[in-house]
Coordinates of C-alpha atoms in Angstrom, one line a residue:
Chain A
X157 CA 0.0 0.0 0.0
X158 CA 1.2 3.4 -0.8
X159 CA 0.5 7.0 0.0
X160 CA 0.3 9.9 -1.2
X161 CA -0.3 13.4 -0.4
X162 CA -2.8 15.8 -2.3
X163 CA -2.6 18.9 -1.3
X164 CA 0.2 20.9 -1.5
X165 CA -0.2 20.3 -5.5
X166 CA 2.9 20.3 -7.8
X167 CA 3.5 23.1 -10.2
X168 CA 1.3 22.0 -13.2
X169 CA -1.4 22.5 -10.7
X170 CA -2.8 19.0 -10.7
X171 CA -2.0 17.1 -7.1
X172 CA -0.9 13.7 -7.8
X173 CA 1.5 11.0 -6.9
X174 CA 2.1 10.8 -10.9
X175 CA 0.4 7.4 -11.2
X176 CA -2.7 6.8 -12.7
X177 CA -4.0 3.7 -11.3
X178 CA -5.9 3.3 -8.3
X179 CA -4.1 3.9 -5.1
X180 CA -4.2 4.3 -1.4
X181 CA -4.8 8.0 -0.6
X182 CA -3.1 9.0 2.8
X183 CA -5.8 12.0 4.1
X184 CA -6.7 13.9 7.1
X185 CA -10.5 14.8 8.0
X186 CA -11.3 17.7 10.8
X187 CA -14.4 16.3 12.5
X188 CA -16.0 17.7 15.2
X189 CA -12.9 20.0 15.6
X190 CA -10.6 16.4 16.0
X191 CA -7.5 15.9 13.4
X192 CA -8.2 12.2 11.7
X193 CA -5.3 11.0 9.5
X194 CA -6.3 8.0 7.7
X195 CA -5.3 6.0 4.4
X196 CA -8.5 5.2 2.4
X197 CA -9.0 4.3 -1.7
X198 CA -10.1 7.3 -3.5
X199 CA -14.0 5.9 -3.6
X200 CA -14.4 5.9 0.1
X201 CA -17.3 7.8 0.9
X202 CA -17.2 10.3 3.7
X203 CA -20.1 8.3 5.5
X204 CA -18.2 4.9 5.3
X205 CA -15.1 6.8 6.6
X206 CA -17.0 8.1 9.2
X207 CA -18.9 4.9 10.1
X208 CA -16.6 2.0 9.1
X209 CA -12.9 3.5 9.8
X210 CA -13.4 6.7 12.6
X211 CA -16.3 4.9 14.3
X212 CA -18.6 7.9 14.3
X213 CA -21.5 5.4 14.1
X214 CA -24.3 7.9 14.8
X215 CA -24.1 9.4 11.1
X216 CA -26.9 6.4 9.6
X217 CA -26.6 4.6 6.5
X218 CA -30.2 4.7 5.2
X219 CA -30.5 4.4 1.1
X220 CA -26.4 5.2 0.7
X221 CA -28.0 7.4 -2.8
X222 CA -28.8 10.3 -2.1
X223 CA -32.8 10.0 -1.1
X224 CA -33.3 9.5 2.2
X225 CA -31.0 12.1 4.1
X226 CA -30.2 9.4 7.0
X227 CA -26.3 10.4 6.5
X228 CA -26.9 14.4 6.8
X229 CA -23.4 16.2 8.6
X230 CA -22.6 19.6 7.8
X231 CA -19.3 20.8 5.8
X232 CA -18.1 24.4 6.9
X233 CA -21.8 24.4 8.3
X234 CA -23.7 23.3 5.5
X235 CA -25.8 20.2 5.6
X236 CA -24.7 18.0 2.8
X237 CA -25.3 14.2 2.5
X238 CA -22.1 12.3 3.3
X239 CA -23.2 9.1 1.2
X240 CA -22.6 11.2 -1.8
X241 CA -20.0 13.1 -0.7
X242 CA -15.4 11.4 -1.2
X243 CA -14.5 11.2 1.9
X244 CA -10.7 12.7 -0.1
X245 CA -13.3 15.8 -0.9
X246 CA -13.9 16.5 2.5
X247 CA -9.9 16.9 3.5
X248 CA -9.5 20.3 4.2
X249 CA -13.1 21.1 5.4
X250 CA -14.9 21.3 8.8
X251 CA -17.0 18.4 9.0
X252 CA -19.7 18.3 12.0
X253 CA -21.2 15.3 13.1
X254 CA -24.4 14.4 15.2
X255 CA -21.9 14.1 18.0
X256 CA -20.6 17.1 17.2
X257 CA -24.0 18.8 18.2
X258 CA -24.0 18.8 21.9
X259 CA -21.7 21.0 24.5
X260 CA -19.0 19.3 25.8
X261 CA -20.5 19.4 29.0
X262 CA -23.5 17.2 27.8
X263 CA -25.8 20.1 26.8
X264 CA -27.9 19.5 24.4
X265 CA -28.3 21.6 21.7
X266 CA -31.4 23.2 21.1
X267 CA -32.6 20.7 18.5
X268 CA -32.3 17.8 20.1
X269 CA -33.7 19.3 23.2
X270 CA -37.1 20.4 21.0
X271 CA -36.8 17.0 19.9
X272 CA -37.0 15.2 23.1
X273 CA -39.7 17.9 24.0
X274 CA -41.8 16.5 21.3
X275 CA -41.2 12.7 21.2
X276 CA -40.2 13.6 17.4
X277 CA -39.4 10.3 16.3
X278 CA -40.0 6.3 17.1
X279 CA -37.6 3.9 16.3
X280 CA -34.7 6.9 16.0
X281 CA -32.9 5.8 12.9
X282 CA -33.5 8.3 10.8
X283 CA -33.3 10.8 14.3
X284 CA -29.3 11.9 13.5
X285 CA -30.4 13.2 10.2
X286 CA -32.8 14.9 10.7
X287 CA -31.6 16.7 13.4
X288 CA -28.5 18.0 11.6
X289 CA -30.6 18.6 8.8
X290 CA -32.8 21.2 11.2
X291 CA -30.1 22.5 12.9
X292 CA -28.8 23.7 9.6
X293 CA -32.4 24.5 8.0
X294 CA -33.1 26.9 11.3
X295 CA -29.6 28.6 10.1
X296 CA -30.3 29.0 6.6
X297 CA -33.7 31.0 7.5
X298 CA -35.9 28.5 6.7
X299 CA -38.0 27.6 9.2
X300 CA -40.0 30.6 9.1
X301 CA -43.6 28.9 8.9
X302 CA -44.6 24.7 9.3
X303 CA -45.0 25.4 5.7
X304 CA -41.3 26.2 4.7
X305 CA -39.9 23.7 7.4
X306 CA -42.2 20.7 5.2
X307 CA -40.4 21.8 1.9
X308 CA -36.7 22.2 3.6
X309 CA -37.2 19.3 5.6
X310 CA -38.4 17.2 2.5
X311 CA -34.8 15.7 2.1
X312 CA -35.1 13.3 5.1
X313 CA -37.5 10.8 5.0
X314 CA -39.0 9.1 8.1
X315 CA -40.2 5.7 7.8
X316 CA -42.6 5.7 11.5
X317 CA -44.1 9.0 9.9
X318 CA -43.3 11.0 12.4
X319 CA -43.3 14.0 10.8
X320 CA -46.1 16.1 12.5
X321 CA -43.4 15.9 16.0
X322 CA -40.7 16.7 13.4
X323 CA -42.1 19.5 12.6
X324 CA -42.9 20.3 16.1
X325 CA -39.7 20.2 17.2
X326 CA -38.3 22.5 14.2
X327 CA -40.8 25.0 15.2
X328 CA -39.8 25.0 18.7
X329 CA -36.1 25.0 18.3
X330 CA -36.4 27.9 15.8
X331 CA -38.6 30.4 18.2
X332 CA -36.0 29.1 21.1
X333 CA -33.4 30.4 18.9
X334 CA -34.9 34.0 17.8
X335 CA -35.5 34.7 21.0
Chain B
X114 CA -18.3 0.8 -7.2
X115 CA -15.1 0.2 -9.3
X116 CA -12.0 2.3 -7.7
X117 CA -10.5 5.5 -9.7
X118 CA -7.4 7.8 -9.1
X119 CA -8.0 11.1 -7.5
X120 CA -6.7 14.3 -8.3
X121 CA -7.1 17.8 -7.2
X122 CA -6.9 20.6 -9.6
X123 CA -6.2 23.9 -8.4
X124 CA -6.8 26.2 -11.7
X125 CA -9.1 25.9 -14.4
X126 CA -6.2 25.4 -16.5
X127 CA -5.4 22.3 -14.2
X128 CA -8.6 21.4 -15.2
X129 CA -8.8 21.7 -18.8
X130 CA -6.2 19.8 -19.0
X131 CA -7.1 17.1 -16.5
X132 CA -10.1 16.6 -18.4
X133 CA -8.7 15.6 -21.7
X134 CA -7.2 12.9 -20.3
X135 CA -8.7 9.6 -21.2
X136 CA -11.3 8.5 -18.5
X137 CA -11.2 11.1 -17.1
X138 CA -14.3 12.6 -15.1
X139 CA -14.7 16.0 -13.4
X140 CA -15.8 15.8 -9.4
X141 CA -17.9 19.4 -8.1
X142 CA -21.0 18.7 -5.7
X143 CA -20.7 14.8 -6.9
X144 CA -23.9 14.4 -6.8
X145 CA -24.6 12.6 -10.1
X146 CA -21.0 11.1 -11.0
X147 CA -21.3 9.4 -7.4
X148 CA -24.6 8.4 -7.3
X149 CA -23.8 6.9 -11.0
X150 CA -20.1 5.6 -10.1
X151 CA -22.2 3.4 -7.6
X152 CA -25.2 2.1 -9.7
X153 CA -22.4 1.0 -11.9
X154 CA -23.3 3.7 -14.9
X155 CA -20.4 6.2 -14.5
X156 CA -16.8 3.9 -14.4
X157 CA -14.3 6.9 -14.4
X158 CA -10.7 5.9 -14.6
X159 CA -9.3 8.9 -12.8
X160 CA -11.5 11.1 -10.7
X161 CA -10.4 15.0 -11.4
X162 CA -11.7 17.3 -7.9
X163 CA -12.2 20.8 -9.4
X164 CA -14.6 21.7 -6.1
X165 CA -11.2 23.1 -4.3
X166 CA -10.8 25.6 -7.7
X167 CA -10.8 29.5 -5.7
X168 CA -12.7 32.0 -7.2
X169 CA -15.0 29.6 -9.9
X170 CA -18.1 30.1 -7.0
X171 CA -19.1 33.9 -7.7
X172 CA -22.8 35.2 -8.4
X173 CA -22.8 38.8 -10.2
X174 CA -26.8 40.2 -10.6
X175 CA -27.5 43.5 -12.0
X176 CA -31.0 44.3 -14.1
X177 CA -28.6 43.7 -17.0
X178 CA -27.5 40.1 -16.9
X179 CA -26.8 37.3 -14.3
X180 CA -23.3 35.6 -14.2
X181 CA -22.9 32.8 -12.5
X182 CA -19.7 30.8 -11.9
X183 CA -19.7 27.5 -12.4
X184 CA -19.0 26.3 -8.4
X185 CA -21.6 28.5 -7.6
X186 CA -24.2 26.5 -5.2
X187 CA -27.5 25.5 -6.1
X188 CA -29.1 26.5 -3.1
X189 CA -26.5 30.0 -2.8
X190 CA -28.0 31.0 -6.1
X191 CA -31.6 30.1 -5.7
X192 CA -31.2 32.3 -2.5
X193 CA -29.4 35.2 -3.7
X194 CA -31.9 38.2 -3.0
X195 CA -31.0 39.8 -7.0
X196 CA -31.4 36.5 -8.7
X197 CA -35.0 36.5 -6.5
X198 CA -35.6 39.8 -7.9
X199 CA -34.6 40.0 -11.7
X200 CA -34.8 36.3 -11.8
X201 CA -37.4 34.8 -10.2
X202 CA -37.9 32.0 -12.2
X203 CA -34.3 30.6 -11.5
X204 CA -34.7 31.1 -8.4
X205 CA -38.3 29.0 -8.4
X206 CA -36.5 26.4 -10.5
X207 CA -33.5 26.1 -8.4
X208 CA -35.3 26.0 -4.9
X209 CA -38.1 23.2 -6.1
X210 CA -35.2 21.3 -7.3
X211 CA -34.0 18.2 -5.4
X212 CA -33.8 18.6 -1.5
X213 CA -31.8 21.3 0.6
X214 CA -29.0 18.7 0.9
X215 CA -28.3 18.0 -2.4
X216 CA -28.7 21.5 -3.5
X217 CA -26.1 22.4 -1.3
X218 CA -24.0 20.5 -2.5
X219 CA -24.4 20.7 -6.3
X220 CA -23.1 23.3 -8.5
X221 CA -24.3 25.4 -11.5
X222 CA -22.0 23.8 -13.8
X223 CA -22.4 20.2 -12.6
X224 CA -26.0 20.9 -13.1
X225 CA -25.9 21.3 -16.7
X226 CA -23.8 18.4 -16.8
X227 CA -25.9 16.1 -15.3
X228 CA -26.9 12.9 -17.1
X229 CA -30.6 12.3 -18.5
X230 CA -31.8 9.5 -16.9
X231 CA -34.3 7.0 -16.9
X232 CA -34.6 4.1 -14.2
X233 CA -33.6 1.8 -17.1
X234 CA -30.7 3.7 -17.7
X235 CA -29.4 3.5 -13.9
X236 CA -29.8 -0.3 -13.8
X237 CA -27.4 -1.7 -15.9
X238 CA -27.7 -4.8 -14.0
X239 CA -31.1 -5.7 -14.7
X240 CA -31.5 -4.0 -18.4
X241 CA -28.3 -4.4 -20.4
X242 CA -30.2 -2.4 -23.1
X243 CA -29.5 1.0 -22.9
X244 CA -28.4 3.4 -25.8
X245 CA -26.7 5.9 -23.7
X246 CA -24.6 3.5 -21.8
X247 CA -23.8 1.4 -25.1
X248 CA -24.9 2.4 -28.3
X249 CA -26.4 0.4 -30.3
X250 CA -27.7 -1.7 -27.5
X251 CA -31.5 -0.7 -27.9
X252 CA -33.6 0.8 -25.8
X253 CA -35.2 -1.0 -22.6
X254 CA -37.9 1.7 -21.5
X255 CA -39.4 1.6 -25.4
X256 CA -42.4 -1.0 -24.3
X257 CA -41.3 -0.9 -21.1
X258 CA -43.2 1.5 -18.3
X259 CA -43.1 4.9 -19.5
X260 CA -44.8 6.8 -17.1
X261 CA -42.2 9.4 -16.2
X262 CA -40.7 9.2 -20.0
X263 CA -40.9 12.0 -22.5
X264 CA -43.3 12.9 -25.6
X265 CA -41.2 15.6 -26.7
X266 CA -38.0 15.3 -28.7
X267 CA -37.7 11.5 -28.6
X268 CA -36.1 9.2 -31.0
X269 CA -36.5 5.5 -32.0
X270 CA -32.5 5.4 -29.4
X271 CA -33.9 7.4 -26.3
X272 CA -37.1 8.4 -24.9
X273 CA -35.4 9.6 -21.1
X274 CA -36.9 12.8 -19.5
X275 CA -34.4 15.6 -18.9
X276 CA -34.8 15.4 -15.1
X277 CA -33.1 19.2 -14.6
X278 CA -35.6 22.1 -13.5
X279 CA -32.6 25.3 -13.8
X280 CA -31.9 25.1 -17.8
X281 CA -35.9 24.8 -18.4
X282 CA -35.4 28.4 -16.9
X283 CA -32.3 29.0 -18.8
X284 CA -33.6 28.1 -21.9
X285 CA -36.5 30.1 -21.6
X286 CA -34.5 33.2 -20.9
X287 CA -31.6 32.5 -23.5
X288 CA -29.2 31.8 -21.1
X289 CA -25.7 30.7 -22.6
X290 CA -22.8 28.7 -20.8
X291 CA -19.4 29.4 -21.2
X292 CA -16.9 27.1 -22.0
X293 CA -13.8 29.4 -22.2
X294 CA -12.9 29.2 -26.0
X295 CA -16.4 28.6 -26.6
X296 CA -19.6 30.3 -25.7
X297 CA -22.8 28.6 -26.3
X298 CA -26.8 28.8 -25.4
X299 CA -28.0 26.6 -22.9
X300 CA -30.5 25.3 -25.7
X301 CA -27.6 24.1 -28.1
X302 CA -25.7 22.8 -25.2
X303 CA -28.3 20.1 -24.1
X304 CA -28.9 17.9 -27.4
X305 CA -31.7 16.0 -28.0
X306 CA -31.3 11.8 -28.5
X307 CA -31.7 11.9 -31.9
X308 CA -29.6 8.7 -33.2
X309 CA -26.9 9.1 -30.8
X310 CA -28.0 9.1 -27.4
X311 CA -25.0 8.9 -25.4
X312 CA -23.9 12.6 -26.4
X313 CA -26.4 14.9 -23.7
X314 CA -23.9 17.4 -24.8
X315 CA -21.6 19.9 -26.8
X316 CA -18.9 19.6 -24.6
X317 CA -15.1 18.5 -26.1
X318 CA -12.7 16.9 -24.4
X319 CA -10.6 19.2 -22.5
X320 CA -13.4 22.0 -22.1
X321 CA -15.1 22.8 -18.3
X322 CA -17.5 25.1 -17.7
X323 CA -16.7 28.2 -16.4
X324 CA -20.0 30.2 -15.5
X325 CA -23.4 30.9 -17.0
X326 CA -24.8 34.2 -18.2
X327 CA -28.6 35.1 -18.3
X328 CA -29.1 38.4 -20.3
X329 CA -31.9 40.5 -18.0
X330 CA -34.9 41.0 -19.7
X331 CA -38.3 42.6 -18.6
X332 CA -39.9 38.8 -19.3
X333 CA -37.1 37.4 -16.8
X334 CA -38.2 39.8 -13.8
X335 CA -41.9 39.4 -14.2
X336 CA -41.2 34.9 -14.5
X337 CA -42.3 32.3 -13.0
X338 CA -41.3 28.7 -12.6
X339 CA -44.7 26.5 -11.7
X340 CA -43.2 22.4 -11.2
X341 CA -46.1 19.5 -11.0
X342 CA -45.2 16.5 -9.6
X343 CA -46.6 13.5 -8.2
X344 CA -45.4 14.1 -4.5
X345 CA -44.9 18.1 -3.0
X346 CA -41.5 18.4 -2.5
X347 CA -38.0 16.4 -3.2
X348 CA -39.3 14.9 -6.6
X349 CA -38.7 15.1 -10.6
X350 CA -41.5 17.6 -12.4
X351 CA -44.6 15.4 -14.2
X352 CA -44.5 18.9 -16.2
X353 CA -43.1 22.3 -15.2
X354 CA -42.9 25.6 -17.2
X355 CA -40.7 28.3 -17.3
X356 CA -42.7 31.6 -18.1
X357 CA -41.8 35.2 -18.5
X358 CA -44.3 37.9 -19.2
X359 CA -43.9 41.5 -20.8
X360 CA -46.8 43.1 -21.0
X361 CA -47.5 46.6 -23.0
X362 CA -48.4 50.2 -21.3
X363 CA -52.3 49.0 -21.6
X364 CA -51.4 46.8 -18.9
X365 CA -53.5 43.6 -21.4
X366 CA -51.2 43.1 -24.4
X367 CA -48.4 40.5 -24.6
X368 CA -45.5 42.4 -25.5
X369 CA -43.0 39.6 -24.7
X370 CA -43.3 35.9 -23.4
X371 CA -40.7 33.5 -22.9
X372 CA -42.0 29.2 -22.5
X373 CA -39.7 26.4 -21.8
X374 CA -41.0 23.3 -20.8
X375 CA -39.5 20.5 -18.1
X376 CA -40.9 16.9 -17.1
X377 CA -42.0 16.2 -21.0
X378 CA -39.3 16.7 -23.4
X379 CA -35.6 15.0 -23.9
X380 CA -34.0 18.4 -23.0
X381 CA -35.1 21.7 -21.7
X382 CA -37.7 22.3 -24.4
X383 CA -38.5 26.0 -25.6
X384 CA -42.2 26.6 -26.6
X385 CA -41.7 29.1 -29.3
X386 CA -45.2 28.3 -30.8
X387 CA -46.9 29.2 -28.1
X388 CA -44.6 32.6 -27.5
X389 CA -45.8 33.1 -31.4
X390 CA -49.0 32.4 -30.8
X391 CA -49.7 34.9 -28.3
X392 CA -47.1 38.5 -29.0
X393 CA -49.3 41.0 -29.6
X394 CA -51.9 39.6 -28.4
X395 CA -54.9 40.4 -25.6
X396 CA -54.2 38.4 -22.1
X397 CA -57.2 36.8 -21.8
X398 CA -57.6 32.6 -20.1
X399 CA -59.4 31.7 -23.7
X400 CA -55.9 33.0 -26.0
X401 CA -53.6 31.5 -23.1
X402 CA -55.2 28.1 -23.2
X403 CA -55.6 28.1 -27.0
X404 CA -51.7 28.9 -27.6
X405 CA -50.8 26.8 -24.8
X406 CA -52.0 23.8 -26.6
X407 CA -49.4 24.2 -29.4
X408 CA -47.0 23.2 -27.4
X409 CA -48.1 19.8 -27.5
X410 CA -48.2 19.6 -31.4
X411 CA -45.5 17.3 -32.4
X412 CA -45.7 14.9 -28.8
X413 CA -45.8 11.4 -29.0
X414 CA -46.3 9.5 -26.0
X415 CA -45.6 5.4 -25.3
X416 CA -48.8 4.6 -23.8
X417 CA -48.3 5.2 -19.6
X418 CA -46.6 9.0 -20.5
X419 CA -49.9 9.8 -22.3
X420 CA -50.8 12.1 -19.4
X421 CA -48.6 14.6 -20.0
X422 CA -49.6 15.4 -23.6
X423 CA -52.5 16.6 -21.2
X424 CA -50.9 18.1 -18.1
X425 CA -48.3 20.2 -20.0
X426 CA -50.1 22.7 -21.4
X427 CA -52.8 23.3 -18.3
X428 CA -49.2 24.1 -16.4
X429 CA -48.3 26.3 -19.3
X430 CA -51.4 28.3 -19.0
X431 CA -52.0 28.4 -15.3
X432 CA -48.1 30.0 -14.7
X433 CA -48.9 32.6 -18.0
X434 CA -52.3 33.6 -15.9
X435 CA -50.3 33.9 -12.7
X436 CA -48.0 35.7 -13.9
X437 CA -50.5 38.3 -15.3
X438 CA -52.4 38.8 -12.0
X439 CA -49.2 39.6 -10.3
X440 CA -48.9 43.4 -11.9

């Protein structure tokens, strides 16, 4: 197995260890504002590098397509779905997990609290998602009506239907965090 | 999903020149190349990152034109207060467009480059026949189920939808994408099936997209974007229209329109008959419905798409009679 490194790119601009076959790629991710180094091929997905090599199990693998929003974390603080997203694209950026979310006294943010508040779930696994996906939609300025928070919630899908408490608990986070 | 080199660019020129290389694809928001690299479509030998390129991400609005660079973000651009106001239907388009994750995520320029797609064409497994994935292979959707499939612009190779909401928009408002020694509208960028369905577009090896530019018009500020679809949110359009209205001093006559159609044709489809139809004319529902049927002239549908031949033009008309109650 061999390494290489891809930034710090040589001078015809194009980072590369010069081969063109598949090979190792030596990478570090920032995650919850924690250095990872780890070797991975190039077709690692952030989520499986999250889930299979750092451990960060709470990130879910629902559809691993793009449709389902189970694997929602945030990159430089915007939600993006890791299933779809190299984990080698991520070097470089801030990547926020769900256990990212809370203080590091055990505080939970105000999401997860508004979810609690309003039982906002049943069997939980699409619960990680969803919650990053609110934080993030509350911080774009789109959860201004139940309205709004349907459409910009639409990219998580919840199989026990709870979406009624979902939307609850979107609602209540976001006039916690106006006020 | 079959493994691939990776590579960074850091320039455009980095990328130009990464591109030509043989098997070589281009990595932005990733969205389609790796949701395709794992349904076994897209096999790319090397894997060329351009989302790391400074400077390719900017969005410039005046009354005059929109320019767009191509690493500008869905979601940035649908949100951007000027494209709102001189644009609103690119805006519409963008916003209605997949879900808030994806959209942040995928750029302007991967956008255009996405692939039309049909659910036979992302099972390779299951339906070897595809002619976009091998030419010559036939077509599995052709007497297959056809509900989502165009009427518009098909061909005896492909009968796929163009899935995309922003160039419907584009097209309508003669939008062009520029491709640094080459500069070309959004319209002949997209190509229709015809008999070689594998080329979605008039792209050479070695050219990347650099940004988009929408000349302002009085049609593109008073515009609309009205999407139908079987769910409400976070799913392809059954037919949407892109619309843009000038009206004269009397307030009643059709001084310009602009008509693109999305969910029924091959590629973002213009509606210039109906546009003809109707400049110069009286706003009235009777004229709008009338003209609105001509889009529909030269559709033919494969039994379970039949619908749409319907559908299309009622979405046609209702976003033309919006758009002239909203003075």
């Amino acid at each position: 197995m061999t390494s290489q490194i891809i930034i710090d790119p040589p001078e015809d601009g194009l980072a590369s260890n010069g081969q063109t076959s598949p090979t190792t790629l030596s990478i570090h991710l920032t995650i919850n504002g924690r250095d990872h180094a780890l070797d991975i091929e190039p077709r690692v997905t952030l989520l499986d590098a999250l889930r299979e090599r750092l451990h960060l199990t709470g990130t879910k693998k629902g559809c691993d397509q793009g449709q389902c929003g189970a694997c929602t974390v945030h990159i430089d603080g915007e939600r993006v779905l890791a299933c779809l997203t190299l984990a080698a694209q991520a070097q470089g950026r801030e990547i926020t997990t769900i256990e990212g979310l809370a203080e590091k006294d055990g505080t939970l943010n105000a999401v997860q609290a508004a979810f609690l508040d309003q039982d906002a779930f049943q069997c939980g696994y699409c619960t990680p998602g969803q919650i990053m996906s609110a934080v993030a939609c509350i911080r774009e300025g789109h959860a201004g009506s139940d309205e709004e928070i349907r459409e910009y919630m639409a990219g998580n899908l919840c199989r026990c239907g709870a979406y009624p408490n979902i939307v609850a608990a979107v609602r209540q986070a976001a006039q916690e965090l106006r006020s | 999903m079959r493994d691939f080199s990776y590579l960074r660019a850091d320039s455009i020129e980095a990328a130009r020149n990464a591109a030509a290389l043989p098997g070589a694809m281009l990595l932005a928001g990733g969205t389609t190349l790796v949701d395709l690299a794992k349904c076994g479509v897209a096999e790319p030998a090397t894997v060329i990152d351009i989302s790391h390129i400074e400077g390719l991400d900017a969005i410039d609005v005046s009354a005059e034109r929109a320019v767009i660079g191509a690493l500008a973000r869905m979601s940035h651009v649908a949100d951007n207060p000027q494209v709102k106001s001189y644009f609103p239907a690119v805006s519409e388009a963008l916003w209605q467009a997949a879900s808030a994750q994806l959209r942040n995520m995928a750029t302007i320029g991967g956008n255009l480059m996405q692939r039309t797609r049909c659910p036979y064409f992302r099972d390779p497994a299951n339906f070897p026949a595809c002619n976009k994935r091998e030419p010559g292979s036939g077509c599995s959707a052709i007497g297959g189920v056809t509900r989502g499939h165009a009427v518009l612009g098909t061909s005896e190779a492909c009968i796929a939808t163009y899935p995309g909401d922003l160039a419907v928009a584009l097209v309508a408002f003669d939008a062009e994408v520029d491709l640094g020694e080459r500069r070309l509208k959004v319209e002949d960028f997209i190509l229709a099936p015809g008999a070689t369905a594998e080329r979605e577009h008039d792209i050479r090896p070695g050219e990347v997209i650099t940004a988009i530019e929408i000349p302002g018009s009085a049609a593109a500020r008073r515009s609309t974007y009205l999407k139908v679809r079987d769910r409400q949110s976070y799913e392809f359009a059954a037919a949407s229209a892109a619309v843009g209205l000038e009206l004269e001093g009397d307030g009643r006559t059709i001084r310009d329109i602009r008509v693109a159609l999305g969910g029924v044709a091959t590629k973002p489809w213009r509606a210039r008959a109906v546009e003809e139809a109707l400049k110069g004319k009286l706003l009235s529902e009777d004229t709008v419905r009338a003209a609105s049927e001509l889009a529909m002239e030269a559709a033919v549908d494969h039994g379970a798409n039949h619908y749409k031949i319907a559908l299309a033009p009622r979405v046609i008309a209702r976003a033309i009679l919006k758009l002239g109650e909203t003075a």
